[in-house]
Coordinates of C-alpha atoms and ligand atoms in Angstrom, one line a residue:
M19 CA -7.9 23.5 1.4
G20 CA -8.2 27.3 0.8
R21 CA -9.1 29.6 -2.0
I22 CA -9.3 27.0 -4.8
P23 CA -12.0 24.3 -5.2
A24 CA -11.0 21.3 -3.1
R25 CA -12.7 18.6 -5.2
E26 CA -10.4 19.3 -8.2
N27 CA -7.6 19.6 -6.0
V28 CA -7.9 16.5 -4.0
L29 CA -8.8 14.5 -7.2
E30 CA -5.8 15.9 -9.1
S31 CA -3.5 14.8 -6.0
L32 CA -5.0 11.3 -5.9
R33 CA -4.3 11.0 -9.7
L34 CA -0.6 12.0 -9.2
L35 CA -0.5 9.4 -6.3
E36 CA -1.9 6.6 -8.5
Y37 CA 1.6 5.3 -9.0
R38 CA 1.8 4.2 -5.6
G39 CA -0.7 1.4 -6.4
Y40 CA -4.2 1.3 -4.9
D41 CA -7.4 -0.8 -5.1
S42 CA -10.0 1.8 -4.0
A43 CA -10.2 5.5 -3.5
G44 CA -12.5 8.2 -1.8
I45 CA -12.8 11.8 -1.2
A46 CA -14.6 13.9 1.6
L47 CA -15.4 17.5 1.2
I48 CA -16.8 19.7 4.0
D49 CA -19.1 22.7 3.1
I50 CA -19.5 26.0 4.9
H51 CA -22.4 24.6 6.8
G52 CA -20.3 21.7 8.1
K53 CA -22.0 19.1 5.9
I54 CA -19.6 16.4 4.9
H55 CA -20.0 14.9 1.5
V56 CA -18.3 11.5 0.8
E57 CA -17.8 9.7 -2.2
K58 CA -15.8 6.4 -2.9
T59 CA -14.8 4.0 -5.7
T60 CA -13.3 0.5 -6.0
E61 CA -12.1 1.6 -9.3
K62 CA -9.6 4.1 -10.7
V63 CA -9.5 7.7 -9.6
E64 CA -10.9 8.4 -12.9
S65 CA -14.1 6.9 -11.9
L66 CA -14.2 8.9 -8.7
C67 CA -13.8 12.1 -10.8
Q68 CA -17.0 11.2 -12.7
K69 CA -18.8 10.1 -9.4
T70 CA -18.1 13.4 -7.7
G71 CA -19.1 15.7 -10.9
N72 CA -22.4 16.7 -8.8
M73 CA -20.6 17.2 -5.5
P74 CA -21.0 20.8 -4.2
G75 CA -18.3 23.2 -4.4
C76 CA -16.2 23.2 -1.1
M77 CA -13.0 24.8 -0.2
A78 CA -11.9 22.0 2.1
G79 CA -11.5 18.4 1.6
I80 CA -9.4 15.2 2.1
G81 CA -8.9 12.1 -0.2
H82 CA -7.2 8.8 0.0
T83 CA -6.3 5.8 -2.2
R84 CA -6.3 2.6 -0.2
W85 CA -4.3 -0.6 -0.6
A86 CA -6.5 -3.3 1.2
T87 CA -4.8 -4.6 4.4
H88 CA -7.9 -4.9 7.0
G89 CA -11.0 -6.1 5.0
E90 CA -11.5 -6.6 1.5
V91 CA -11.6 -4.2 -1.4
S92 CA -15.2 -2.6 -1.1
L93 CA -16.9 0.8 -1.0
R94 CA -17.5 0.3 2.7
N95 CA -13.8 -0.3 3.5
A96 CA -12.5 2.5 1.2
H97 CA -11.6 5.7 3.0
P98 CA -12.8 8.2 4.2
H99 CA -14.6 6.8 7.2
T100 CA -16.8 8.6 9.5
A101 CA -17.9 8.2 13.0
G102 CA -20.0 11.1 14.6
S103 CA -18.6 14.3 13.9
V104 CA -15.2 12.8 12.7
T105 CA -14.4 12.0 9.1
L106 CA -10.8 10.9 8.3
V107 CA -8.4 9.2 6.0
H108 CA -5.6 7.1 7.2
N109 CA -2.4 5.5 6.2
G110 CA -0.6 2.9 8.3
I111 CA -2.0 0.2 10.7
V112 CA -3.7 0.7 14.1
E113 CA -2.1 -2.3 15.7
N114 CA -4.2 -2.3 18.6
Y115 CA -7.6 -1.9 16.8
L116 CA -9.2 -5.2 18.1
A117 CA -8.8 -4.0 21.7
L118 CA -9.9 -0.5 20.8
M119 CA -12.8 -1.9 18.9
Q120 CA -14.0 -3.7 22.0
E121 CA -13.8 -0.6 24.0
M122 CA -15.9 1.5 21.3
A123 CA -18.4 -1.3 21.4
K124 CA -19.0 -0.5 24.9
T125 CA -19.8 3.0 24.1
G126 CA -22.5 1.7 21.7
R127 CA -20.6 2.4 18.6
V128 CA -21.1 -0.1 15.7
P129 CA -18.5 -0.4 12.9
A130 CA -19.7 0.1 9.3
S131 CA -16.6 -1.3 7.9
D132 CA -14.0 -4.1 8.4
T133 CA -11.1 -1.8 8.7
D134 CA -8.7 -0.8 11.5
T135 CA -9.2 2.7 10.2
E136 CA -12.8 3.2 11.4
V137 CA -12.0 2.6 15.0
A138 CA -9.5 5.6 15.0
A139 CA -12.4 7.6 13.8
M140 CA -14.6 6.2 16.5
L141 CA -11.8 7.0 19.3
M142 CA -11.4 10.6 18.0
D143 CA -15.1 11.0 17.9
C144 CA -15.3 9.6 21.5
L145 CA -12.4 11.9 22.7
Y146 CA -13.8 15.0 21.1
D147 CA -15.2 17.7 23.2
G148 CA -14.8 20.7 20.9
D149 CA -11.0 20.8 20.7
P150 CA -9.9 18.8 17.7
V151 CA -6.2 19.2 19.0
V152 CA -6.9 17.6 22.2
A153 CA -9.1 14.7 20.5
L154 CA -6.1 13.9 18.2
T155 CA -3.4 14.1 20.9
R156 CA -5.4 11.9 23.4
A157 CA -6.2 9.6 20.4
M158 CA -2.5 9.3 19.3
G159 CA -1.8 8.5 22.9
R160 CA -3.9 5.4 22.5
I161 CA -3.3 4.3 19.0
E162 CA -0.4 1.8 18.5
G163 CA 1.6 1.4 15.1
G164 CA 2.8 3.8 12.5
N165 CA 0.0 6.1 11.5
A166 CA -0.9 9.2 9.7
F167 CA -4.5 10.6 9.7
A168 CA -6.0 13.6 8.0
V169 CA -9.2 14.6 9.8
L170 CA -12.3 16.9 9.2
F171 CA -14.6 17.7 12.1
A172 CA -18.2 18.6 11.2
D173 CA -18.4 21.7 13.4
R174 CA -15.1 22.8 12.0
P175 CA -15.8 23.6 8.3
G176 CA -12.8 25.8 7.5
E177 CA -10.2 23.5 9.1
I178 CA -8.3 20.2 8.4
Y179 CA -6.4 18.5 11.1
A180 CA -3.7 16.0 10.6
V181 CA -1.1 14.1 12.8
S182 CA 1.2 11.2 12.4
R183 CA 3.6 9.0 14.0
D184 CA 6.1 6.9 11.8
A185 CA 4.2 7.6 8.8
P186 CA 4.8 10.4 6.2
L187 CA 3.0 13.6 6.4
M188 CA 4.0 16.9 4.9
V189 CA 2.4 20.3 4.7
M190 CA 2.7 23.3 2.5
H191 CA 1.1 26.9 2.6
T192 CA 0.9 29.2 -0.3
Q193 CA -1.3 32.1 -1.3
D194 CA -3.9 29.6 -2.6
G195 CA -4.2 28.1 0.8
S196 CA -2.8 25.0 2.8
F197 CA -2.1 21.6 1.6
L198 CA -1.2 18.3 3.1
A199 CA -0.1 14.9 1.8
S200 CA 1.6 11.7 2.7
D201 CA 3.9 12.1 -0.4
A202 CA 5.7 15.3 -1.7
V203 CA 4.6 14.2 -5.3
A204 CA 1.1 15.5 -4.6
L205 CA 2.3 18.9 -3.4
L206 CA 4.8 19.8 -5.9
R207 CA 2.6 21.6 -8.2
Y208 CA 1.8 24.1 -5.4
G209 CA 5.4 25.0 -4.8
E210 CA 8.5 23.6 -3.7
T211 CA 8.7 24.6 0.1
M212 CA 7.2 22.1 2.5
A213 CA 7.5 21.0 5.9
V214 CA 7.8 17.4 7.0
V215 CA 5.4 17.2 10.0
P216 CA 7.3 15.8 12.9
D217 CA 6.0 12.6 14.7
N218 CA 3.2 13.3 17.3
T219 CA 2.7 16.7 16.1
V220 CA -0.9 17.9 15.3
V221 CA -1.2 20.5 12.5
R222 CA -4.3 22.7 12.0
C223 CA -4.6 23.7 8.4
T224 CA -6.9 26.9 7.5
A225 CA -7.0 28.8 4.2
S226 CA -4.7 31.4 5.7
E227 CA -2.2 29.5 7.9
I228 CA -0.9 26.2 9.2
R229 CA -0.3 25.8 13.0
A230 CA 1.4 23.0 14.8
Y231 CA 1.0 21.6 18.5
N232 CA 2.9 18.9 20.3
L233 CA 1.2 16.3 22.3
S234 CA 0.7 18.5 25.2
G235 CA -1.2 20.9 23.1
Q236 CA 1.6 23.4 23.1
P237 CA 2.4 25.2 19.8
A238 CA 5.3 23.5 18.0
Q239 CA 7.6 24.6 15.1
L240 CA 7.4 23.4 11.5
R241 CA 10.6 23.5 9.6
Y242 CA 10.1 24.4 6.1
G243 CA 12.6 23.5 3.5
N244 CA 13.1 22.9 -0.2
A245 CA 11.6 19.5 -1.6
C246 CA 14.6 19.4 -4.1
W247 CA 12.1 17.9 -6.6
T248 CA 10.0 20.0 -9.1
A249 CA 6.7 19.4 -10.6
S250 CA 8.4 18.7 -14.2
D251 CA 10.3 15.7 -12.4
V252 CA 6.9 13.8 -12.1
E253 CA 5.8 14.5 -15.7
L254 CA 5.9 11.9 -18.5
A255 CA 8.0 14.4 -20.6
G256 CA 7.1 12.7 -23.9
Y257 CA 7.9 9.1 -22.7
S258 CA 5.0 6.4 -23.1
H259 CA 5.8 5.3 -19.5
F260 CA 7.4 6.5 -16.3
M261 CA 9.7 3.3 -16.4
L262 CA 11.3 4.1 -19.6
K263 CA 11.7 7.8 -18.6
E264 CA 13.3 6.7 -15.5
I265 CA 15.6 4.2 -17.1
H266 CA 16.7 7.0 -19.3
E267 CA 17.3 9.4 -16.7
Q268 CA 20.0 7.2 -15.3
P269 CA 23.1 9.0 -16.9
Q270 CA 21.8 12.3 -15.5
V271 CA 20.9 10.7 -12.0
L272 CA 24.3 9.1 -11.7
S273 CA 26.2 12.1 -12.5
R274 CA 24.8 13.9 -9.5
K275 CA 27.1 14.3 -6.5
M276 CA 26.0 12.5 -3.3
D277 CA 27.0 13.8 0.1
F278 CA 28.5 11.4 2.6
S279 CA 29.5 14.0 5.1
S280 CA 26.9 12.8 7.7
V281 CA 28.8 9.4 7.9
P282 CA 31.9 9.9 10.1
E283 CA 35.2 8.8 8.5
D284 CA 35.8 6.4 11.4
V285 CA 32.4 4.9 11.5
L286 CA 34.0 1.4 11.4
R287 CA 36.0 2.1 14.5
D288 CA 34.1 -0.3 16.7
A289 CA 32.3 -2.3 14.0
T290 CA 32.9 -6.0 13.9
D291 CA 30.8 -6.6 10.6
I292 CA 28.5 -4.7 8.5
R293 CA 24.9 -5.6 7.8
I294 CA 22.9 -4.3 4.8
V295 CA 19.3 -4.6 5.4
A296 CA 16.7 -3.9 2.7
C297 CA 13.6 -5.3 0.5
G298 CA 13.3 -6.0 -3.1
S299 CA 15.5 -4.2 -5.4
A300 CA 17.1 -2.1 -2.5
M301 CA 18.2 -5.5 -1.3
H302 CA 19.6 -6.5 -4.5
A303 CA 21.6 -3.4 -4.6
G304 CA 23.2 -4.6 -1.3
L305 CA 24.0 -8.0 -2.7
A306 CA 25.7 -6.4 -5.8
V307 CA 27.8 -4.3 -3.6
K308 CA 28.6 -6.9 -1.0
D309 CA 31.9 -8.1 -2.2
Y310 CA 33.3 -4.7 -3.0
M311 CA 32.3 -3.4 0.4
E312 CA 34.1 -6.4 1.9
E313 CA 37.2 -5.7 -0.2
Q314 CA 37.1 -2.0 0.7
T315 CA 36.5 -2.3 4.5
G316 CA 38.0 -5.7 5.1
L317 CA 35.0 -6.5 7.2
C318 CA 32.3 -9.2 6.7
V319 CA 29.2 -7.8 5.0
S320 CA 25.9 -9.7 5.1
V321 CA 22.8 -8.8 3.3
E322 CA 19.7 -9.3 4.9
I323 CA 16.0 -9.3 3.7
A324 CA 14.4 -6.8 6.0
S325 CA 11.2 -8.8 6.4
E326 CA 13.2 -11.7 7.6
Y327 CA 14.9 -9.4 10.2
V328 CA 11.8 -8.4 12.2
S329 CA 11.0 -11.4 14.2
G330 CA 13.0 -13.6 16.6
A331 CA 16.1 -12.5 18.5
L332 CA 18.4 -10.2 16.7
R333 CA 21.6 -11.9 16.2
H334 CA 24.4 -9.6 17.3
V335 CA 27.6 -11.2 18.2
G336 CA 30.0 -8.3 18.3
K337 CA 29.1 -4.9 17.1
P338 CA 27.5 -4.8 13.8
L339 CA 27.3 -1.6 11.8
F340 CA 23.9 -1.5 9.9
V341 CA 23.2 -0.2 6.4
F342 CA 19.5 0.1 5.7
V343 CA 18.6 0.9 2.0
S344 CA 15.3 2.2 0.7
Q345 CA 14.2 4.3 -2.3
S346 CA 10.9 5.4 -0.6
G347 CA 12.2 5.5 3.0
E348 CA 8.9 4.2 4.2
T349 CA 9.1 0.5 3.7
A350 CA 7.6 -0.9 6.8
D351 CA 9.9 -4.0 7.0
T352 CA 12.9 -2.0 6.5
L353 CA 11.7 0.5 9.0
L354 CA 10.9 -2.1 11.7
A355 CA 14.2 -3.7 11.2
L356 CA 15.9 -0.3 11.6
K357 CA 14.0 0.2 14.9
R358 CA 15.2 -3.4 16.1
A359 CA 18.7 -2.5 15.2
K360 CA 18.5 0.8 17.2
S361 CA 17.0 -1.1 20.2
I362 CA 20.4 -2.9 20.6
G363 CA 22.2 0.2 20.5
A364 CA 23.6 -0.6 16.9
K365 CA 24.7 2.3 14.7
C366 CA 22.5 2.8 11.6
I367 CA 23.4 4.3 8.3
C368 CA 20.5 4.9 5.9
V369 CA 20.9 5.1 2.1
V370 CA 17.5 6.6 1.0
N371 CA 16.2 8.5 -1.8
V372 CA 13.2 10.5 -0.4
R373 CA 14.1 13.3 1.8
G374 CA 12.6 13.5 5.3
S375 CA 11.1 9.9 4.9
S376 CA 10.7 7.9 8.0
I377 CA 13.7 5.7 7.5
A378 CA 15.9 9.0 6.7
R379 CA 14.7 10.3 9.9
A380 CA 15.2 7.2 12.1
G381 CA 18.7 6.4 11.4
D382 CA 22.0 7.9 12.9
Y383 CA 23.5 8.8 9.6
V384 CA 21.8 9.3 6.2
V385 CA 23.0 9.4 2.7
Y386 CA 20.6 10.6 -0.1
T387 CA 20.7 8.7 -3.5
Q388 CA 19.7 11.8 -5.3
A389 CA 17.6 9.8 -7.9
G390 CA 14.7 12.2 -8.0
P391 CA 11.1 10.8 -7.8
E392 CA 10.5 7.5 -9.0
I393 CA 7.0 7.1 -10.1
S394 CA 7.2 3.6 -11.9
V395 CA 6.5 0.8 -9.3
A396 CA 9.6 -1.1 -10.9
S397 CA 12.6 0.5 -9.5
T398 CA 15.3 1.3 -11.9
K399 CA 17.2 4.7 -11.4
A400 CA 16.7 4.4 -7.7
F401 CA 18.4 0.9 -7.9
T402 CA 21.5 2.0 -9.8
A403 CA 21.7 5.0 -7.6
Q404 CA 21.6 2.7 -4.5
V405 CA 24.4 0.5 -6.1
V406 CA 26.6 3.4 -6.6
A407 CA 25.7 5.0 -3.2
L408 CA 26.7 1.9 -1.5
A409 CA 29.8 1.4 -3.3
L410 CA 30.9 5.0 -2.5
L411 CA 29.9 4.5 1.1
A412 CA 32.2 1.5 1.1
R413 CA 35.1 3.8 0.0
R414 CA 34.2 6.2 2.6
M415 CA 34.2 3.6 5.2
S416 CA 37.5 2.1 4.2
G417 CA 39.1 4.9 6.3
R418 CA 41.9 5.0 3.6
G419 CA 40.8 8.6 2.6
L420 CA 39.9 7.3 -0.8
S421 CA 38.4 9.6 -3.2
L422 CA 34.6 9.2 -3.6
E423 CA 35.1 8.1 -7.1
L424 CA 34.6 4.7 -8.8
E425 CA 37.0 3.3 -11.4
Y426 CA 34.7 4.0 -14.2
D427 CA 32.1 6.8 -14.5
P428 CA 28.6 5.2 -13.9
A429 CA 26.8 8.0 -15.7
A430 CA 28.9 7.4 -18.8
L431 CA 28.5 3.6 -18.5
A432 CA 24.7 4.1 -18.2
E433 CA 24.6 6.3 -21.2
K434 CA 26.7 3.6 -23.3
A435 CA 24.4 0.9 -22.1
L436 CA 21.3 2.8 -23.3
K437 CA 22.8 2.7 -26.9
Q438 CA 22.1 -1.1 -26.8
E439 CA 18.2 -0.2 -26.7
N440 CA 17.3 -1.4 -30.1
A441 CA 19.1 -4.8 -29.6
I442 CA 17.8 -5.4 -26.3
R443 CA 14.3 -4.7 -27.7
R444 CA 14.6 -7.5 -30.2
I445 CA 15.7 -10.0 -27.5
A446 CA 13.0 -8.9 -25.2
E447 CA 10.5 -9.7 -28.0
D448 CA 11.9 -13.3 -28.0
L449 CA 11.6 -13.6 -24.2
S450 CA 8.1 -12.3 -24.3
C451 CA 7.0 -15.7 -25.8
A452 CA 8.3 -17.7 -22.7
E453 CA 6.6 -19.0 -19.7
N454 CA 9.9 -19.4 -17.6
I455 CA 13.1 -17.7 -17.9
F456 CA 16.3 -18.3 -16.1
Y457 CA 18.5 -15.4 -15.1
L458 CA 22.1 -16.7 -14.4
G459 CA 25.3 -15.1 -13.1
S460 CA 27.9 -15.3 -10.4
G461 CA 29.0 -13.1 -7.7
M462 CA 27.8 -9.5 -8.4
D463 CA 26.4 -10.8 -11.7
L464 CA 24.1 -13.1 -9.6
A465 CA 22.8 -10.2 -7.8
L466 CA 22.0 -8.5 -10.8
A467 CA 20.4 -11.7 -12.2
R468 CA 18.0 -11.5 -9.3
E469 CA 17.4 -8.0 -10.1
G470 CA 16.8 -8.7 -13.7
A471 CA 14.4 -11.7 -12.8
L472 CA 12.5 -9.4 -10.4
K473 CA 12.1 -6.8 -12.7
L474 CA 10.7 -9.1 -15.5
K475 CA 8.2 -11.0 -13.0
E476 CA 7.0 -7.8 -11.6
I477 CA 5.9 -6.2 -14.8
S478 CA 5.6 -8.9 -17.5
Y479 CA 4.1 -11.4 -15.2
I480 CA 6.5 -14.0 -16.8
H481 CA 7.8 -16.5 -14.2
A482 CA 11.7 -15.8 -13.9
E483 CA 14.1 -17.4 -11.6
A484 CA 17.7 -16.3 -10.8
C485 CA 20.2 -19.1 -10.4
A486 CA 24.1 -19.1 -9.7
T487 CA 25.5 -20.0 -13.0
G488 CA 27.7 -22.7 -11.6
E489 CA 24.6 -24.1 -9.4
L490 CA 22.4 -24.8 -12.6
K491 CA 23.9 -28.4 -13.1
H492 CA 23.0 -29.1 -9.4
G493 CA 19.3 -29.1 -10.0
C494 CA 17.7 -26.4 -11.9
L495 CA 18.9 -27.8 -15.2
S496 CA 16.0 -30.2 -15.2
L497 CA 13.7 -27.2 -15.8
V498 CA 15.3 -26.5 -19.0
E499 CA 13.1 -27.5 -22.1
P500 CA 13.3 -26.7 -25.7
A501 CA 13.2 -23.1 -26.4
M502 CA 13.1 -22.0 -22.9
P503 CA 15.3 -18.7 -22.6
S504 CA 18.2 -18.1 -20.2
V505 CA 19.8 -14.6 -19.6
M506 CA 23.3 -15.2 -18.8
I507 CA 25.2 -12.2 -17.2
A508 CA 29.2 -12.7 -17.3
T509 CA 30.8 -9.4 -16.8
G510 CA 34.2 -10.8 -15.2
R511 CA 36.9 -12.0 -17.5
E512 CA 37.6 -15.0 -15.2
G513 CA 34.2 -16.4 -14.9
L514 CA 33.5 -16.2 -18.7
G515 CA 34.9 -19.7 -19.6
R516 CA 32.6 -21.3 -16.9
S517 CA 29.6 -19.3 -18.1
L518 CA 30.2 -20.5 -21.7
T519 CA 30.2 -24.0 -20.4
S520 CA 27.0 -23.5 -18.7
A521 CA 25.5 -22.1 -21.7
E522 CA 26.6 -25.1 -23.8
E523 CA 24.9 -27.3 -21.0
I524 CA 21.5 -25.4 -21.6
R525 CA 21.9 -25.2 -25.5
S526 CA 22.7 -29.1 -25.8
R527 CA 19.2 -29.3 -24.0
R528 CA 17.7 -27.0 -26.8
G529 CA 17.3 -24.2 -24.6
R530 CA 18.1 -20.7 -25.6
V531 CA 20.8 -18.5 -24.2
Y532 CA 21.2 -14.8 -24.3
L533 CA 24.6 -13.5 -23.1
I534 CA 25.1 -10.1 -21.4
V535 CA 28.9 -9.7 -21.7
P536 CA 31.4 -6.7 -21.9
E537 CA 31.9 -5.4 -25.5
D538 CA 35.5 -6.7 -25.6
A539 CA 34.6 -10.2 -24.4
K540 CA 35.7 -13.0 -26.8
I541 CA 32.9 -15.4 -27.1
P542 CA 33.0 -18.2 -29.9
D543 CA 30.5 -17.9 -33.0
G544 CA 27.4 -19.7 -32.4
C545 CA 27.6 -20.2 -28.6
C546 CA 24.3 -18.4 -27.9
D547 CA 21.1 -17.2 -29.5
G548 CA 21.7 -13.3 -28.8
V549 CA 24.3 -11.1 -27.2
I550 CA 23.9 -7.7 -25.4
R551 CA 27.4 -5.9 -25.3
I552 CA 27.8 -3.8 -22.2
P553 CA 30.6 -1.1 -22.3
T554 CA 33.9 -2.6 -20.8
A555 CA 34.2 -1.7 -17.0
S556 CA 35.6 -3.8 -14.2
G557 CA 34.3 -4.8 -10.8
I558 CA 31.4 -2.8 -9.3
S559 CA 31.4 -0.3 -12.1
A560 CA 29.8 -3.1 -14.4
A561 CA 26.7 -3.2 -12.3
V562 CA 25.3 -0.1 -13.7
P563 CA 25.3 -1.1 -17.5
V564 CA 24.1 -4.6 -16.8
A565 CA 21.2 -3.2 -14.6
V566 CA 20.1 -0.9 -17.4
C567 CA 20.1 -3.8 -19.7
V568 CA 17.9 -6.0 -17.7
Q569 CA 15.7 -3.1 -17.0
L570 CA 15.2 -2.4 -20.6
L571 CA 14.7 -6.2 -21.4
A572 CA 11.8 -6.3 -18.5
Y573 CA 10.3 -3.0 -20.0
Y574 CA 10.2 -4.2 -23.8
C575 CA 9.0 -7.7 -22.9
A576 CA 6.0 -6.0 -20.8
L577 CA 5.4 -3.8 -23.6
K578 CA 5.2 -6.5 -26.2
L579 CA 2.9 -8.3 -23.9
G580 CA 0.7 -5.1 -23.5
K581 CA 1.0 -5.1 -19.6
Q582 CA 0.3 -2.2 -17.4
I583 CA 4.0 -1.3 -17.0
D584 CA 4.0 1.6 -14.3
Q585 CA 1.4 0.1 -12.2
P586 CA 1.8 -3.7 -12.2
R587 CA -1.2 -5.7 -10.6
N588 CA -1.1 -6.4 -6.9
L589 CA 1.8 -4.2 -6.1
A590 CA 2.3 -0.8 -4.4
K591 CA 5.3 1.5 -4.8
S592 CA 5.9 2.1 -1.2
V593 CA 5.0 -0.9 0.9
T594 CA 4.0 0.7 4.3
V595 CA 2.5 -2.4 5.8
I596 CA 4.3 -5.5 7.2
Ligands
AGP606 C1 11.4 -3.0 -7.2 O1 11.2 -2.9 -8.5 C2 10.3 -3.1 -6.3 N1 8.9 -2.4 -6.7 C3 10.4 -3.4 -4.9 O2 11.2 -4.6 -5.0 C4 11.1 -2.4 -4.0 O3 12.6 -2.2 -4.3 C5 11.0 -2.7 -2.5 O4 9.7 -2.9 -2.1 C6 11.8 -1.7 -1.7 O5 11.3 -0.6 -1.6 P1 12.0 0.7 -1.0 O6 13.4 0.7 -1.8 O7 11.2 1.8 -1.3 O8 12.3 0.2 0.4

């Protein structure tokens, strides 16, 4: 809000946040008389732009893209929601919404939607006696769960209020006015200095200033800092998709220095084992580094799916040290697992990309992966940065004062792998005709096979499954049909012979095999249907070039099939619900 028209600003911000995935969108503008104008769509932000063409010029407004949780995708469930003098947008889940809804029903309020959000608007309206800060602080005292709200009050035309707990919220003030968002990407075009709003802090934004209040209504301080990202980081820069841009950024990303100084060198002093907890690609990064971390630390390392870690008793024989990995730092499953680990008094290291994110704030020690903003839903540069960060963390934790460098330079390896782009594109075109694809590997290569299969499924919608190379003959081989492709990753010299045997088993059933092997690997003529050569590197270092190859395979496969690469169906970039 401020000195520039709110409609255009809010719509442009929503456009910038489209990458996060959404199924409906909406905007509310407040004019100088306190009249609130709302428009919504169940289509893309572009359709909201068209629908709002005749809205009056207002200097204050809020907007939202919704990913449905409570209630179907519909106009009435899209945000903003209004109750009395309150109009708000919301991220998160009001966990006690049923109880609150019953309470609101007793006050005669009737919901107009199926959402948990509307009850928060009703509650704030109910608690509003002319002081928005009081209404918001009291409402936060009643609302359970991780939530952020941006709120308009009909009798406060020049003001926007916001509050959050365990949900991202940041603010920025410039000569053009005050801006708030749940994602720094929406703010970067106004400047680089912003403040992450601390939990349970209410902010009041006007054209001339931003004020903050704690839950007792007393003035609070906001700490402004540099976002580390710039507006150009979130532009396509000539690439056809953000995914391709982000794949190509890997040499640059992996050459950045990461700072491990927040992690004490004796962090393992009391630890009996290490547990890496994460979701999706971040979890695969943990799997890729597991063996290396065991070698370096001498401790047993387990890798856990965060969503499997949130219910039931937390097993903690001994004193585990936890490592939580997340690109966004907002993944609800990971955040919840982190809170459970903290509740048993465990030490938690967080390996995160987004500064100031909820996971970064909740851990004991944080390491930033420095990958820059990742816009494509399919994680690429964030994944390789996580692998490198975890490997370097393992060296730091070894307590042997090892230099924070891997045997091979990951940036150079990524650069060399990108040189295979044309060969990979040709193989991807073969893969694009398949209905099912196996990704095979052993040890670290199995983790990369999982990542390759996930990437392919995510953006091409082809069914892909990862299997341990040696396990194939124990069951999955029955699925191999003539022409069915398998991508076999074999980076280690020792395992190559066994991989080639498995390749034979597939090919003798007329399946097709594409190998990903080091450039110096000796493979017999005619043993496969295609080869991708990665630069020679040993151990954990080989993870980076393999990852680049499977990312390009997925990208070109989806491109050939004409899929929506950066925003695949049904998926959100940052999964803030459990
Ligand atoms: C990766 O391509 C996915 N989009 C997804 O698996 C992602 O890695 C997962 O949701 C975890 O996200 P986070 O790293 O932001 O926690």
